[in-house]
Short mmCIF file of C-alpha atoms in Angstrom, two decimals:
data_model
loop_
_atom_site.label_atom_id
_atom_site.label_comp_id
_atom_site.label_asym_id
_atom_site.label_seq_id
_atom_site.Cartn_x
_atom_site.Cartn_y
_atom_site.Cartn_z
CA UNK A 30 131.07 124.27 103.01
CA UNK A 31 129.44 121.67 100.76
CA UNK A 32 125.96 122.19 99.32
CA UNK A 33 123.17 119.68 98.86
CA UNK A 34 123.14 118.04 95.44
CA UNK A 35 119.93 116.09 94.94
CA UNK A 36 120.90 115.35 91.33
CA UNK A 37 123.30 112.79 92.85
CA UNK A 38 120.62 111.10 95.00
CA UNK A 39 120.78 107.34 94.51
CA UNK A 40 118.30 105.00 96.12
CA UNK A 41 119.31 101.89 94.13
CA UNK A 42 120.29 99.97 97.26
CA UNK A 43 116.69 100.07 98.56
CA UNK A 44 114.47 97.05 97.90
CA UNK A 45 110.71 97.54 98.31
CA UNK A 46 110.33 93.83 99.05
CA UNK A 47 108.04 93.10 96.09
CA UNK A 48 108.10 93.35 92.32
CA UNK A 49 106.65 96.20 90.28
CA UNK A 50 103.41 94.33 89.48
CA UNK A 51 102.67 93.54 93.13
CA UNK A 52 103.50 97.11 94.21
CA UNK A 53 101.22 98.52 91.49
CA UNK A 54 98.37 96.17 92.42
CA UNK A 55 98.78 97.11 96.07
CA UNK A 56 98.74 100.81 95.20
CA UNK A 57 95.35 100.33 93.51
CA UNK A 58 93.90 98.13 96.27
CA UNK A 59 95.17 100.48 98.98
CA UNK A 60 93.58 103.47 97.22
CA UNK A 61 90.25 101.78 96.53
CA UNK A 62 89.73 99.86 99.78
CA UNK A 63 91.88 101.28 102.59
CA UNK A 64 92.43 104.98 101.90
CA UNK A 65 88.91 105.34 100.50
CA UNK A 66 86.73 106.56 103.41
CA UNK A 67 83.63 105.02 101.79
CA UNK A 68 84.74 101.50 102.82
CA UNK A 69 83.81 100.97 106.48
CA UNK A 70 84.33 97.18 106.40
CA UNK A 71 87.32 96.26 108.55
CA UNK A 72 87.12 92.57 107.63
CA UNK A 73 87.64 93.28 103.93
CA UNK A 74 90.67 95.45 104.71
CA UNK A 75 92.21 92.78 106.94
CA UNK A 76 91.63 90.14 104.28
CA UNK A 77 93.21 92.28 101.55
CA UNK A 78 96.22 93.13 103.74
CA UNK A 79 96.74 89.41 104.42
CA UNK A 80 96.46 88.65 100.70
CA UNK A 81 99.38 91.05 100.15
CA UNK A 82 101.50 89.48 102.90
CA UNK A 83 100.62 91.28 106.13
CA UNK A 84 100.59 89.18 109.28
CA UNK A 85 97.44 90.15 111.17
CA UNK A 86 96.00 88.60 114.32
CA UNK A 87 92.38 88.06 115.29
CA UNK A 88 89.99 90.85 116.20
CA UNK A 89 91.99 93.62 114.47
CA UNK A 90 89.93 96.70 113.59
CA UNK A 91 90.96 98.95 110.70
CA UNK A 92 88.96 102.15 110.35
CA UNK A 93 88.35 104.14 107.12
CA UNK A 94 91.03 106.23 105.43
CA UNK A 95 94.05 104.16 106.53
CA UNK A 96 97.13 104.29 104.27
CA UNK A 97 99.66 101.44 104.39
CA UNK A 98 102.69 101.62 102.11
CA UNK A 99 103.82 97.96 102.05
CA UNK A 100 101.60 95.31 103.71
CA UNK A 101 104.30 92.66 103.27
CA UNK A 102 106.30 94.59 105.89
CA UNK A 103 103.48 94.83 108.44
CA UNK A 104 102.61 92.71 111.50
CA UNK A 105 99.61 93.50 113.72
CA UNK A 106 98.80 91.50 116.86
CA UNK A 107 95.40 90.40 118.15
CA UNK A 108 92.73 92.98 119.03
CA UNK A 109 94.66 96.05 117.90
CA UNK A 110 92.84 99.07 116.48
CA UNK A 111 94.03 101.22 113.58
CA UNK A 112 92.10 104.51 113.64
CA UNK A 113 90.82 106.79 110.90
CA UNK A 114 93.45 108.19 108.50
CA UNK A 115 96.39 106.45 110.20
CA UNK A 116 99.39 106.38 107.85
CA UNK A 117 101.89 103.53 108.14
CA UNK A 118 104.74 104.54 105.84
CA UNK A 119 106.60 101.28 106.34
CA UNK A 120 109.66 101.29 104.13
CA UNK A 121 110.97 98.80 106.72
CA UNK A 122 109.20 96.41 109.10
CA UNK A 123 106.48 97.69 111.42
CA UNK A 124 105.45 95.35 114.23
CA UNK A 125 102.34 96.32 116.17
CA UNK A 126 101.69 94.17 119.23
CA UNK A 127 98.44 92.93 120.73
CA UNK A 128 95.83 95.33 122.14
CA UNK A 129 97.44 98.44 120.65
CA UNK A 130 95.49 101.55 119.67
CA UNK A 131 96.65 103.89 116.91
CA UNK A 132 94.33 106.89 117.13
CA UNK A 133 93.18 109.15 114.30
CA UNK A 134 95.88 110.38 111.91
CA UNK A 135 98.76 108.78 113.84
CA UNK A 136 101.79 108.48 111.56
CA UNK A 137 104.46 105.79 111.60
CA UNK A 138 107.27 107.23 109.52
CA UNK A 139 110.06 104.78 108.74
CA UNK A 140 112.08 106.76 106.20
CA UNK A 141 114.21 109.81 106.76
CA UNK A 142 117.12 111.47 104.95
CA UNK A 143 120.67 112.10 106.04
CA UNK A 144 120.86 115.89 105.98
CA UNK A 145 124.62 115.70 106.63
CA UNK A 146 125.28 114.17 103.21
CA UNK A 147 125.11 116.30 100.07
CA UNK A 148 123.22 113.43 98.39
CA UNK A 149 120.51 113.43 101.11
CA UNK A 150 120.74 109.62 101.46
CA UNK A 151 117.66 107.64 102.51
CA UNK A 152 117.78 106.16 106.01
CA UNK A 153 115.33 103.50 107.22
CA UNK A 154 114.86 101.52 110.42
CA UNK A 155 112.03 99.31 111.75
CA UNK A 156 109.44 100.36 114.31
CA UNK A 157 108.11 98.14 117.10
CA UNK A 158 105.00 98.86 119.15
CA UNK A 159 104.93 96.34 121.98
CA UNK A 160 101.64 95.07 123.46
CA UNK A 161 99.19 97.64 124.81
CA UNK A 162 100.77 100.74 123.22
CA UNK A 163 98.52 103.73 122.57
CA UNK A 164 99.48 106.33 119.96
CA UNK A 165 97.39 109.47 120.42
CA UNK A 166 95.74 111.31 117.54
CA UNK A 167 98.19 112.94 115.12
CA UNK A 168 101.21 111.55 116.95
CA UNK A 169 104.33 110.59 114.98
CA UNK A 170 106.74 107.69 115.47
CA UNK A 171 110.00 107.71 113.49
CA UNK A 172 112.19 104.86 112.27
CA UNK A 173 114.19 102.92 114.82
CA UNK A 174 111.77 103.58 117.69
CA UNK A 175 110.47 100.88 120.01
CA UNK A 176 107.47 101.80 122.12
CA UNK A 177 107.71 99.69 125.27
CA UNK A 178 104.73 97.69 126.45
CA UNK A 179 101.71 99.83 127.39
CA UNK A 180 103.49 103.11 126.71
CA UNK A 181 101.44 106.12 125.57
CA UNK A 182 102.39 108.84 123.09
CA UNK A 183 100.04 111.80 123.61
CA UNK A 184 98.16 113.79 120.97
CA UNK A 185 100.40 115.66 118.48
CA UNK A 186 103.60 114.31 120.04
CA UNK A 187 106.69 113.11 118.16
CA UNK A 188 108.77 110.11 119.27
CA UNK A 189 112.18 109.92 117.63
CA UNK A 190 113.64 107.78 120.41
CA UNK A 191 112.29 104.71 122.18
CA UNK A 192 109.62 104.90 124.89
CA UNK A 193 109.92 103.07 128.22
CA UNK A 194 107.27 100.48 129.17
CA UNK A 195 104.23 102.13 130.81
CA UNK A 196 105.65 105.60 130.18
CA UNK A 197 103.36 108.43 129.13
CA UNK A 198 105.09 110.79 126.70
CA UNK A 199 104.18 114.23 125.41
CA UNK A 200 105.71 116.94 123.21
CA UNK A 201 108.15 117.35 120.34
CA UNK A 202 110.48 115.73 120.99
CA UNK A 203 108.40 113.52 123.27
CA UNK A 204 109.51 113.33 126.88
CA UNK A 205 108.17 111.20 129.69
CA UNK A 206 105.66 113.06 131.86
CA UNK A 207 104.35 110.24 134.06
CA UNK A 208 103.86 106.50 134.43
CA UNK A 209 100.77 104.74 133.13
CA UNK A 210 98.87 102.86 135.82
CA UNK A 211 96.19 100.47 134.64
CA UNK A 212 93.73 99.73 137.46
#
């Protein structure tokens, strides 16, 4: 049986999508203006995200305490809401559709590690939230997941596989419990 050997971990293949200066500037801006709960002004956050390459539609609301790793890998459609302390750890592309709601402390987690390899290799895959998706408070979406249009991931649930359109999912791992009907 082989053991893990993290001394051999090599992430050289990964490209953050921006140079060291831009990443450092974003780290400072993210800390001062997005993560900082003393900044309630959504418009300033949207403007800063756009300045760093995010594609953001009209009417987007970003609440205090939000943490976004790489804005140049983020797309948010019109009238979507990003709740307090949401963390978008987007090592790869995250596409959030129109009229989506990411509730408090929801977590979009793109990166994972291959536990089958002794070198614990990094694995990444994009996440897509189609129009009308609702992520409940403290829910988690992992890399490679697509949340179908108007699907719901309930509070504290974990989605590591894609969600069907209009499905309501709960648990860890999340499983479909009913169909969303919008009257």
